[in-house]
XYZ file of C-alpha atoms in Angstrom:
74
model
C 0.000 0.000 0.000
C 1.318 3.446 -0.846
C 1.888 5.935 1.898
C -1.392 7.785 2.137
C -2.929 10.266 4.471
C -5.585 8.590 6.519
C -7.095 8.947 9.915
C -7.078 5.663 11.763
C -8.318 5.346 15.305
C -7.931 1.626 15.938
C -5.350 -0.934 14.921
C -6.461 -2.769 11.786
C -4.092 -5.698 12.325
C -4.850 -5.949 16.046
C -8.542 -6.224 15.250
C -8.185 -8.573 12.280
C -5.605 -10.978 13.709
C -5.963 -10.676 17.486
C -9.664 -9.767 17.707
C -8.976 -6.800 19.987
C -9.998 -3.213 19.230
C -7.181 -1.023 20.488
C -6.345 2.616 19.768
C -3.204 3.240 17.751
C -0.293 4.979 19.411
C 3.435 5.562 19.033
C 5.578 2.710 20.346
C 9.318 2.031 20.455
C 11.397 -1.011 19.602
C 15.084 -1.614 19.002
C 14.491 -0.694 15.324
C 12.973 2.710 16.171
C 9.589 4.290 16.746
C 6.497 2.990 14.991
C 2.726 3.235 14.996
C 1.085 0.278 16.665
C -1.180 -0.971 19.422
C -0.629 -2.134 22.971
C -2.487 -2.558 26.230
C -1.555 -3.084 29.861
C -2.595 -6.742 30.030
C -0.898 -7.972 26.847
C 1.769 -5.364 26.126
C 2.533 -4.735 22.458
C -0.132 -6.237 20.221
C 0.619 -5.024 16.688
C 2.911 -2.950 14.552
C 0.536 -1.119 12.232
C 2.979 1.089 10.301
C 5.347 -0.139 7.616
C 7.734 2.620 8.601
C 10.039 2.993 11.528
C 10.746 6.579 12.528
C 14.044 7.903 13.861
C 12.395 9.992 16.543
C 9.295 9.841 18.689
C 8.387 13.312 17.432
C 8.546 12.085 13.834
C 6.274 9.147 14.612
C 3.816 11.381 16.482
C 3.735 13.824 13.562
C 3.039 10.984 11.107
C 0.261 9.680 13.354
C -1.265 13.130 13.715
C -1.188 13.921 9.986
C -2.018 10.402 8.816
C 1.182 10.353 6.761
C 2.172 6.725 7.303
C 1.607 3.389 5.572
C -0.726 0.775 7.047
C 0.795 -2.719 7.038
C -1.430 -5.291 5.378
C -0.173 -8.320 7.328
C 1.647 -8.822 10.633
């Protein structure tokens, strides 16, 4: 999927594959910051963005503007 501006409120992959409706947020891994889902009981549930971002601010800006690419599969 091409990078497109879109407003997403819940994780598509979290809902489709894990059957949980969770809000998307900025998360961090060893590879960098990304847009994904998590909760307190499970921890990280899904990485929703294809991209990794160098900074938290960059990931937050992409989330806010919708300028990120939704992953199609986990």
